[in-house]
PDB file of C-alpha atoms in Angstrom:
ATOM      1  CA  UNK I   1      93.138  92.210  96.429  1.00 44.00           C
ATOM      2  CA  UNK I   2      89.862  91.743  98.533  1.00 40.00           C
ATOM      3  CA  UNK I   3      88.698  88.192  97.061  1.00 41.00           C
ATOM      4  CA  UNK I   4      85.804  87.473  98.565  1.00 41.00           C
ATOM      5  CA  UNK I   5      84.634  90.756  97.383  1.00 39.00           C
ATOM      6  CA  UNK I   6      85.548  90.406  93.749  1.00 44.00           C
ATOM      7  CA  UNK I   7      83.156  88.572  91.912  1.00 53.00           C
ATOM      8  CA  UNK I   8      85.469  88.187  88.403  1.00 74.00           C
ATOM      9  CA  UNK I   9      88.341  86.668  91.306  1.00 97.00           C
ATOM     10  CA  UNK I  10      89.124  83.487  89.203  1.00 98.00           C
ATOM     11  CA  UNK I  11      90.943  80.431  91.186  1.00 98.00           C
ATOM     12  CA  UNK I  12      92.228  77.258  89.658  1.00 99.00           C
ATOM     13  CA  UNK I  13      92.425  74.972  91.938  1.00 98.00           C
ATOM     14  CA  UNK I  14      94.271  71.450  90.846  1.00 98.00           C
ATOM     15  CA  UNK I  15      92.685  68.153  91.641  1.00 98.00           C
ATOM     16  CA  UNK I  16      89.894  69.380  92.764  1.00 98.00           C
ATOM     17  CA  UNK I  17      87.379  66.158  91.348  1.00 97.00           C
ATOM     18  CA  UNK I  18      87.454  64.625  95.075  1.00 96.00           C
ATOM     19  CA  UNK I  19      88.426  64.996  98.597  1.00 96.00           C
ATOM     20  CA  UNK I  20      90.398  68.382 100.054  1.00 97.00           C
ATOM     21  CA  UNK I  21      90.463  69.430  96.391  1.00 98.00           C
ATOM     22  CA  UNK I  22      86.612  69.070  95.871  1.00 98.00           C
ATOM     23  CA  UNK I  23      86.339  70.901  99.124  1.00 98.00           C
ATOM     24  CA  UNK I  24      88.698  73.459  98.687  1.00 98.00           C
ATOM     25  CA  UNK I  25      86.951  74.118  95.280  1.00 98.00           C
ATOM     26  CA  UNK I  26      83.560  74.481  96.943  1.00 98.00           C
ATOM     27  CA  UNK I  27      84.409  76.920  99.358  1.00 98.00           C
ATOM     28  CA  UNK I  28      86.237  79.202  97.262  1.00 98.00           C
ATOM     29  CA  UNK I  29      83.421  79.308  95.376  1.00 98.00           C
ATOM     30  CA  UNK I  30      81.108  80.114  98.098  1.00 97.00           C
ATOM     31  CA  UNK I  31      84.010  82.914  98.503  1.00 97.00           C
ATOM     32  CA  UNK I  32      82.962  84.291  95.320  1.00 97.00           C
ATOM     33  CA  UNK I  33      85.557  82.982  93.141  1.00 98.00           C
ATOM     34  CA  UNK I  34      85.048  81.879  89.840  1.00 98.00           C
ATOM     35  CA  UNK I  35      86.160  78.066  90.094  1.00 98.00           C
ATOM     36  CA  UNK I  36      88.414  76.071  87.151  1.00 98.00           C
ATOM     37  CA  UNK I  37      88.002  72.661  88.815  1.00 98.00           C
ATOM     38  CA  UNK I  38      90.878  70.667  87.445  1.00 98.00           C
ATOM     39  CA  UNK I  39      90.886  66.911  87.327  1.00 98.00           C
ATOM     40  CA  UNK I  40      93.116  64.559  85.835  1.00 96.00           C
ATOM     41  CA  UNK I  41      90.794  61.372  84.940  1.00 93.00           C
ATOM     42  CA  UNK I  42      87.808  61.754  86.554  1.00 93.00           C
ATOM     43  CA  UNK I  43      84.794  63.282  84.384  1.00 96.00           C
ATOM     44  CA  UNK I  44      82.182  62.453  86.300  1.00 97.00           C
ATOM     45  CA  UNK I  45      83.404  63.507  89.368  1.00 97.00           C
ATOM     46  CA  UNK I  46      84.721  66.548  88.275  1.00 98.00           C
ATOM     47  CA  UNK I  47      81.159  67.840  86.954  1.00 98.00           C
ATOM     48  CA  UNK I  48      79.969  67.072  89.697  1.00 98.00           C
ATOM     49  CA  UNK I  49      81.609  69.223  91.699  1.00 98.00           C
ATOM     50  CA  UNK I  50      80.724  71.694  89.407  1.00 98.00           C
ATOM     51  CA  UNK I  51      77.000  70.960  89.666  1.00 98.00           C
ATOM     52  CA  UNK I  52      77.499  71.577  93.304  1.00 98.00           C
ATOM     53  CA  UNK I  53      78.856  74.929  93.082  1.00 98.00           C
ATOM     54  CA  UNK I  54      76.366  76.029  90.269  1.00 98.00           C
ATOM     55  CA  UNK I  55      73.337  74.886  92.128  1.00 98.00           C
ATOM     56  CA  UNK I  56      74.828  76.789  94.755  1.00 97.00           C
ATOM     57  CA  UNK I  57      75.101  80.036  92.794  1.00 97.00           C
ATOM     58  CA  UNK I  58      78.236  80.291  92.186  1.00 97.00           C
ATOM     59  CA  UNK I  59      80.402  80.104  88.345  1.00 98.00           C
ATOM     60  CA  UNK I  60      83.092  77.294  87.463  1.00 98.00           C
ATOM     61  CA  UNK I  61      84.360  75.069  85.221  1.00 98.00           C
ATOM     62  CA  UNK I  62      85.805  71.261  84.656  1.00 98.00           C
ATOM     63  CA  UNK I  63      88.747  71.249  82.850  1.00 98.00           C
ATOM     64  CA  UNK I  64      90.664  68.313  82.399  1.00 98.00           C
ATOM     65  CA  UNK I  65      94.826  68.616  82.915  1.00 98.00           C
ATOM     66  CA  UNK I  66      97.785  66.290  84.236  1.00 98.00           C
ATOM     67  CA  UNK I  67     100.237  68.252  85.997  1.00 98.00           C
ATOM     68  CA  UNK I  68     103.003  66.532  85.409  1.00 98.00           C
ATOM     69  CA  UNK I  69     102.716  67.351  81.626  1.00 98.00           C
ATOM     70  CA  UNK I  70     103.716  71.402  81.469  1.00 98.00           C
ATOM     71  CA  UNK I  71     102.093  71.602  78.067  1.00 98.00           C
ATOM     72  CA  UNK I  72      99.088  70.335  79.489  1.00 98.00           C
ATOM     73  CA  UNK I  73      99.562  73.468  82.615  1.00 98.00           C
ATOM     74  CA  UNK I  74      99.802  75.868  79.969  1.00 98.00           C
ATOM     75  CA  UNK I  75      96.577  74.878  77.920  1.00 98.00           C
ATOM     76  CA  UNK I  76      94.820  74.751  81.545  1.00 98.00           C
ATOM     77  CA  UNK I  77      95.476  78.311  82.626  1.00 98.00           C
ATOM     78  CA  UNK I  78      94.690  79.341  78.334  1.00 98.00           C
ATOM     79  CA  UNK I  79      91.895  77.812  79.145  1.00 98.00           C
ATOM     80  CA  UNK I  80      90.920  79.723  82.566  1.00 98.00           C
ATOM     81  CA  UNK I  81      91.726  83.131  80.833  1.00 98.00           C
ATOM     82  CA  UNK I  82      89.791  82.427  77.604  1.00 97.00           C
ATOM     83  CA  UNK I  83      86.827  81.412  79.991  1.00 97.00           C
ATOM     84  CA  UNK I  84      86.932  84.080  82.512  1.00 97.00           C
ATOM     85  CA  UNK I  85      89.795  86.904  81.293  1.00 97.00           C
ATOM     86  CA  UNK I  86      92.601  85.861  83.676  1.00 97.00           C
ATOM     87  CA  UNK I  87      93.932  83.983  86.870  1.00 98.00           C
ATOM     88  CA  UNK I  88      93.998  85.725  90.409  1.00 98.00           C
ATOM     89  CA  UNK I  89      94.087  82.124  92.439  1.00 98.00           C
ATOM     90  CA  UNK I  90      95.751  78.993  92.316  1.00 99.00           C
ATOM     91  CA  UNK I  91      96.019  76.366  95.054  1.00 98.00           C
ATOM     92  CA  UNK I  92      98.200  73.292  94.225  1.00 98.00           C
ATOM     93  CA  UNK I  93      96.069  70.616  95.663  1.00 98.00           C
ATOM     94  CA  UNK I  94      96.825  67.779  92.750  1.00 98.00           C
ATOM     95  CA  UNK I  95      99.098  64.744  94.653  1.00 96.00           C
ATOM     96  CA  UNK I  96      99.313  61.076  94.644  1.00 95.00           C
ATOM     97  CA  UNK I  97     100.600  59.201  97.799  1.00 93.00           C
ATOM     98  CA  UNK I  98     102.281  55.677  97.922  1.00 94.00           C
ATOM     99  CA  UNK I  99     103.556  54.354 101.345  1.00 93.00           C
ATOM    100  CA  UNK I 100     106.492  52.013 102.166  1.00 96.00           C
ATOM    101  CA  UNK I 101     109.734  52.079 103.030  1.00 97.00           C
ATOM    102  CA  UNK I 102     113.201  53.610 101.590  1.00 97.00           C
ATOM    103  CA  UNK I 103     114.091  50.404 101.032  1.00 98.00           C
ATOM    104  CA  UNK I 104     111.047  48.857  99.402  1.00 97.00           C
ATOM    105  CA  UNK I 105     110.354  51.842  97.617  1.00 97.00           C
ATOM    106  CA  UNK I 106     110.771  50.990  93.942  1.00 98.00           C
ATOM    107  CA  UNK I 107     111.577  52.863  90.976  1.00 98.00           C
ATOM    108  CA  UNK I 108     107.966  53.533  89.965  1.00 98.00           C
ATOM    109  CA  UNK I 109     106.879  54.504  93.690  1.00 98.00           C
ATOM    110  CA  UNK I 110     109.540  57.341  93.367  1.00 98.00           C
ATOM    111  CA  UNK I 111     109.041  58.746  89.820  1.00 98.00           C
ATOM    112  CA  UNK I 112     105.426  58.804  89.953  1.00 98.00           C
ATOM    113  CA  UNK I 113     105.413  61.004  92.769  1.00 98.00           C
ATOM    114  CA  UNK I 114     108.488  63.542  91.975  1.00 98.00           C
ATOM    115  CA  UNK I 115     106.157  63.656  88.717  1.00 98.00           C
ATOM    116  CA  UNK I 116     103.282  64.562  89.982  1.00 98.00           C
ATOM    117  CA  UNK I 117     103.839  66.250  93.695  1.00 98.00           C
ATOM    118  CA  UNK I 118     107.023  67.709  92.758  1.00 98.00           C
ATOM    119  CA  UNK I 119     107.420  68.462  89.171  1.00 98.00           C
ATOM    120  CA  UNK I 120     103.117  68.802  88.917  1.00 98.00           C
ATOM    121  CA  UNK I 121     103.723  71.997  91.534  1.00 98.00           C
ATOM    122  CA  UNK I 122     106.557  73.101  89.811  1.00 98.00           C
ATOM    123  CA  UNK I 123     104.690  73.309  86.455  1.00 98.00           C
ATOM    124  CA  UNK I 124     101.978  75.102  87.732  1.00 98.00           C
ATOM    125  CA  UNK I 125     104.055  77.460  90.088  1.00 98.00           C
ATOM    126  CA  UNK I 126     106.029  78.836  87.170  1.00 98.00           C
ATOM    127  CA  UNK I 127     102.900  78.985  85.164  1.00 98.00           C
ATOM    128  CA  UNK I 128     101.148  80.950  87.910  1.00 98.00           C
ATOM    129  CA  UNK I 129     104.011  83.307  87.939  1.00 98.00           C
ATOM    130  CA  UNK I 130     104.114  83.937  84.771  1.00 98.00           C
ATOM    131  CA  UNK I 131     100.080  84.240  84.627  1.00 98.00           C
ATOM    132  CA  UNK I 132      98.526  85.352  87.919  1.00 98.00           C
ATOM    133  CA  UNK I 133      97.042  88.960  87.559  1.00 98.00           C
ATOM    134  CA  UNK I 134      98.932  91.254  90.472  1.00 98.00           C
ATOM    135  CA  UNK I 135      97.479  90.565  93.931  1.00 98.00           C
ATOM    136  CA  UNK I 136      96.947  87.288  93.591  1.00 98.00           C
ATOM    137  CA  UNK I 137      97.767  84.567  95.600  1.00 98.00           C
ATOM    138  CA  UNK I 138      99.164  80.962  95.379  1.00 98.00           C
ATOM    139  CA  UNK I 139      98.709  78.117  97.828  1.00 99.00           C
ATOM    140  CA  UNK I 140     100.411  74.852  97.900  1.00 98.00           C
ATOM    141  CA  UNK I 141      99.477  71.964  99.526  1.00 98.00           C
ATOM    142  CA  UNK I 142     102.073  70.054 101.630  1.00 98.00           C
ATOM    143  CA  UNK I 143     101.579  67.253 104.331  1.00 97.00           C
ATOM    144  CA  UNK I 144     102.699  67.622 108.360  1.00 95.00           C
ATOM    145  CA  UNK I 145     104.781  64.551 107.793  1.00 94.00           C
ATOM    146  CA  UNK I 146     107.259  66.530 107.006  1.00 96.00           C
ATOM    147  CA  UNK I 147     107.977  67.606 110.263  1.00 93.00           C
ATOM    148  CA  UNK I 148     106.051  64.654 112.122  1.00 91.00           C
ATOM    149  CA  UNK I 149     109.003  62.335 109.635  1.00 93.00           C
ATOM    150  CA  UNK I 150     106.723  58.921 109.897  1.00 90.00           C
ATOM    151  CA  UNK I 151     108.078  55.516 108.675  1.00 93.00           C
ATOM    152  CA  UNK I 152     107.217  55.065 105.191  1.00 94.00           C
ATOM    153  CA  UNK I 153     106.570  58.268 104.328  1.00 94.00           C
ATOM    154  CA  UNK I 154     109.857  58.849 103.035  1.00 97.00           C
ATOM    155  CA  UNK I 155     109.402  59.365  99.391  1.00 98.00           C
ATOM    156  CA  UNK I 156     105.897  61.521  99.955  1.00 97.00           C
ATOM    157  CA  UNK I 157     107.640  63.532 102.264  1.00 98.00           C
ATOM    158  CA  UNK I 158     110.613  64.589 100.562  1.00 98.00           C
ATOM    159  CA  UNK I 159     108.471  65.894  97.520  1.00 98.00           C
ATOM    160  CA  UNK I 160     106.332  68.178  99.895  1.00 98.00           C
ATOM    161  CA  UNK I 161     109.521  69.510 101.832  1.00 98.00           C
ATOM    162  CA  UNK I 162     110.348  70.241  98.321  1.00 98.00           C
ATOM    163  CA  UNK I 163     106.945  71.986  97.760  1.00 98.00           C
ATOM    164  CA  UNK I 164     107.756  73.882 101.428  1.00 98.00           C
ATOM    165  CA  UNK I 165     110.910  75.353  99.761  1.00 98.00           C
ATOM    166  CA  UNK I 166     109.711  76.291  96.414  1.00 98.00           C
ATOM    167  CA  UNK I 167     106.676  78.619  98.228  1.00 98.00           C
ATOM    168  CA  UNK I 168     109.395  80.349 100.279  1.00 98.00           C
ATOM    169  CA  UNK I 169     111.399  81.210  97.407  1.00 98.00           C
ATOM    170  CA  UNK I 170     108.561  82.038  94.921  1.00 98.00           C
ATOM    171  CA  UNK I 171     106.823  84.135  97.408  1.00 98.00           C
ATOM    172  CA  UNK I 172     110.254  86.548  97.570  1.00 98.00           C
ATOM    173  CA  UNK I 173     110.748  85.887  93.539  1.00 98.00           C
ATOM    174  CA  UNK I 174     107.278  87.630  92.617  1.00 98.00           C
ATOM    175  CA  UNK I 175     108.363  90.743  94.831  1.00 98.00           C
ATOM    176  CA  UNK I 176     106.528  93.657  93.812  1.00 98.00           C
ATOM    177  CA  UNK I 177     103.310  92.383  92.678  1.00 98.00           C
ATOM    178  CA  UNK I 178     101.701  91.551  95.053  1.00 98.00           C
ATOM    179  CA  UNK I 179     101.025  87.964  94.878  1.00 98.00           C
ATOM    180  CA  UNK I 180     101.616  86.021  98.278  1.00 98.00           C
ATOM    181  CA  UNK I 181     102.735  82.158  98.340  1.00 98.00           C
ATOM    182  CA  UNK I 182     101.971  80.229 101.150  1.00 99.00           C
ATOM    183  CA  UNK I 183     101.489  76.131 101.802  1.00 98.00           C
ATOM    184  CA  UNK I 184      99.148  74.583 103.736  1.00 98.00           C
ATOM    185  CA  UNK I 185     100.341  71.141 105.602  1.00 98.00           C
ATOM    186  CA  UNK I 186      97.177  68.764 106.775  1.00 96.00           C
ATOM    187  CA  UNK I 187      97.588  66.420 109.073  1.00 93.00           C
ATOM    188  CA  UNK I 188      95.435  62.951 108.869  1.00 91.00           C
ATOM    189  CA  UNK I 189      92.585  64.042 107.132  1.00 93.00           C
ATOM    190  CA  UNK I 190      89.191  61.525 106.222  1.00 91.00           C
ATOM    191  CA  UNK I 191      90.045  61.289 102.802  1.00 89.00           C
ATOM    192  CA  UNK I 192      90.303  58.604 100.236  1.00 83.00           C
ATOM    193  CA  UNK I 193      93.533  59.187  99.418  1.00 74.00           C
ATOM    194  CA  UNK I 194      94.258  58.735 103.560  1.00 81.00           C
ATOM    195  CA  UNK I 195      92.320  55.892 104.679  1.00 83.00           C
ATOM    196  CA  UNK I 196      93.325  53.610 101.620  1.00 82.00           C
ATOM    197  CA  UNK I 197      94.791  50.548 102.790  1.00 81.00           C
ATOM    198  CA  UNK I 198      94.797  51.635 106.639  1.00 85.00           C
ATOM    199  CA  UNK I 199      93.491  49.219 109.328  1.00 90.00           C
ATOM    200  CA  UNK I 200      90.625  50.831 111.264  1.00 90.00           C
ATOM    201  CA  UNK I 201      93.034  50.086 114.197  1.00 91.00           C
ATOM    202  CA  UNK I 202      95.813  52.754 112.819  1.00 88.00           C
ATOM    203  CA  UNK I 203      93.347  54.891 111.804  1.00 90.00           C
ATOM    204  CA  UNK I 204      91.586  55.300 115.265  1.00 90.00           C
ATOM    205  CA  UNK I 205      95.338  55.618 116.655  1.00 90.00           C
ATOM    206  CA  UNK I 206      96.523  58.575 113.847  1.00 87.00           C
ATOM    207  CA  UNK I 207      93.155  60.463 114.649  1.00 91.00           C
ATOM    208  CA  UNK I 208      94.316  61.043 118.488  1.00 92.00           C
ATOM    209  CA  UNK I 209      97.841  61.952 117.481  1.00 91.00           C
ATOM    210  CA  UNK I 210      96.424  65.770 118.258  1.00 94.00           C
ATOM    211  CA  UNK I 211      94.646  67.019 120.962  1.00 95.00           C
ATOM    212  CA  UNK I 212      91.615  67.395 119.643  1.00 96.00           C
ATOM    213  CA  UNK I 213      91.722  63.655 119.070  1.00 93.00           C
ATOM    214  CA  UNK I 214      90.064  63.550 115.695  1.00 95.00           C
ATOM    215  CA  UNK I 215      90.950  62.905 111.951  1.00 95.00           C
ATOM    216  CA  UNK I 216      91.011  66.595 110.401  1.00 95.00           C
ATOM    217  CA  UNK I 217      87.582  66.808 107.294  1.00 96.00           C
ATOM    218  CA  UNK I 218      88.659  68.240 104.220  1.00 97.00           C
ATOM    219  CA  UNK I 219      86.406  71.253 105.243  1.00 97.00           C
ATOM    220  CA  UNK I 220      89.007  71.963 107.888  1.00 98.00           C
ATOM    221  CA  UNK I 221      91.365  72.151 105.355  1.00 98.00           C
ATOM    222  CA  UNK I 222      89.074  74.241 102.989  1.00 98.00           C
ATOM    223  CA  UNK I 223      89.199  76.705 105.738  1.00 98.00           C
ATOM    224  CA  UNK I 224      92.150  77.568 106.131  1.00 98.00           C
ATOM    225  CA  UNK I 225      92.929  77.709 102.449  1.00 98.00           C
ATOM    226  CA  UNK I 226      89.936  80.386 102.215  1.00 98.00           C
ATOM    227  CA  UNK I 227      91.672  82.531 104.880  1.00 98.00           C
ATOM    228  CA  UNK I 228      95.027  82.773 102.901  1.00 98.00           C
ATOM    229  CA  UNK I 229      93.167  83.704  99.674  1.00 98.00           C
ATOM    230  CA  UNK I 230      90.876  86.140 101.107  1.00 97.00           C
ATOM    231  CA  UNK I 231      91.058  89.696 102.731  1.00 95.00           C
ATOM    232  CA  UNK I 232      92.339  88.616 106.080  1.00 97.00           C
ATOM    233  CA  UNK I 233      95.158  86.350 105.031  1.00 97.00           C
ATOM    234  CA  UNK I 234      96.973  89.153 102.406  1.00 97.00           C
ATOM    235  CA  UNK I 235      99.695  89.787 105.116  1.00 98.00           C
ATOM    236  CA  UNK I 236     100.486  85.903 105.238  1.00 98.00           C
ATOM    237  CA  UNK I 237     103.578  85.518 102.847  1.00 98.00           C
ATOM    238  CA  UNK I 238     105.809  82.798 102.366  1.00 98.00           C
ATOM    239  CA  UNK I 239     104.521  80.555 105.104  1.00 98.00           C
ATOM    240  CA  UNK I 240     103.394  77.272 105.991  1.00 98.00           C
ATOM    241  CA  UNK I 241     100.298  76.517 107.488  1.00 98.00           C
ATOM    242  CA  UNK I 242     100.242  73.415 109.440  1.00 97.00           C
ATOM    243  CA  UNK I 243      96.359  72.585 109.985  1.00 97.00           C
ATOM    244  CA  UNK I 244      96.198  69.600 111.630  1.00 95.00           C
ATOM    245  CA  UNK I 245      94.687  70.133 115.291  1.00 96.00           C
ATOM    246  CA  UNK I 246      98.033  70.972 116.953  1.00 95.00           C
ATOM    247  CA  UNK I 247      99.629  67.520 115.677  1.00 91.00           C
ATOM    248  CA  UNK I 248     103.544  67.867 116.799  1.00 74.00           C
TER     249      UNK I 248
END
């Protein structure tokens, strides 16, 4: 499926009001994609997003769905087809992350993020499957803590090396039509949902973890997403990406 080239290529792209999401959502669009830009509170931000892209020339959508809720997934993709006649992309961007250690980590810490990294992928990934027109192509998002296995990071971690595994095994489930499934992993990246709560100090020290000694922009991240959902990246299958400027 040659994406860029397809002007009816539809892409839902979950939490997309803010951040990598927002980004992700405005350069698929510039891609040619028709954009559903999910959110799961925000209104405002959402729209505006969507005033971006339009004033930018290109076609989406706000439409308002939690994750974690599979009804909610299945009236979100309803949604996408009645709008625009089907679904060709989705990119699991939607996450929360909450930091401390195993044995600090309460109840609520751990539920709200199997609910919403975990369970919010899985929802989506089986809606996709059954959904996505052939050729399409499904990216998760994941997090290089995984492999990098900071302190405090426990919980977060474990839900994306959960996400890791589902791609791998989706992307050989959907044999036959065509429809790749690949993750992307950021490292540190200037986001909200990043530099919450961080001392400037730790900040400055996680942005020259990589060579290129700098925090990764959510453009960077945008980026590579585009490549695996357009016309270069359709031999890139069941695979993670790990853009984070060579971060161990």
């Amino acid at each position: 499926m040659n994406t860029q080239s397809n002007p009816r290529s539809v892409a839902i792209v979950t939490g997309a009001s803010r951040g990598i999401g927002a980004a992700i959502a405005e350069r698929l669009a510039k891609d040619g994609h028709a954009v559903v830009v999910n959110y799961a509170g925000n209104r405002q931000e959402a729209d505006q997003v969507v005033e971006r892209i339009v004033a930018s020339g290109g076609e989406a959508i706000a439409l308002q769905a939690d994750v974690s809720d599979p009804a909610a997934v299945q009236l979100l993709f309803e949604a996408a087809e009645s709008r625009f006649g089907g679904v060709d992309v989705l990119v699991n961007n939607a996450g929360i992350m909450k930091l401390a250690p195993l044995v600090d980590s309460d109840d609520a810490l751990f539920d709200s993020q199997i609910a919403i990294n975990l369970k919010g992928t899985f929802n989506t990934l089986r809606e996709g499957a059954r959904r996505l027109r052939d050729g399409g192509r499904i990216v998760n998002l994941s997090t290089s803590v995984v492999g990098l296995r900071l302190e405090s990071y426990g919980v977060y971690a474990a839900t994306k090396s959960a996400v890791e595994t589902l791609t791998a095994i989706l992307s050989k489930e959907l044999r036959g039509r065509s429809i790749t499934v690949n993750a992307v992993a950021p490292g540190p990246t200037a986001t909200a949902l990043f530099l919450n709560g961080k001392s400037p100090e730790l900040i400055d020290r996680m942005s020259k973890m990589n060579p290129l000694e700098r925090l990764g922009t959510p453009a960077d991240i945008a980026n590579a997403v585009a490549f695996i959902t357009g016309p270069d990246g359709g031999w890139i299958n069941g695979q993670v990406l790990r853009a984070n400027g060579g971060m161990v």
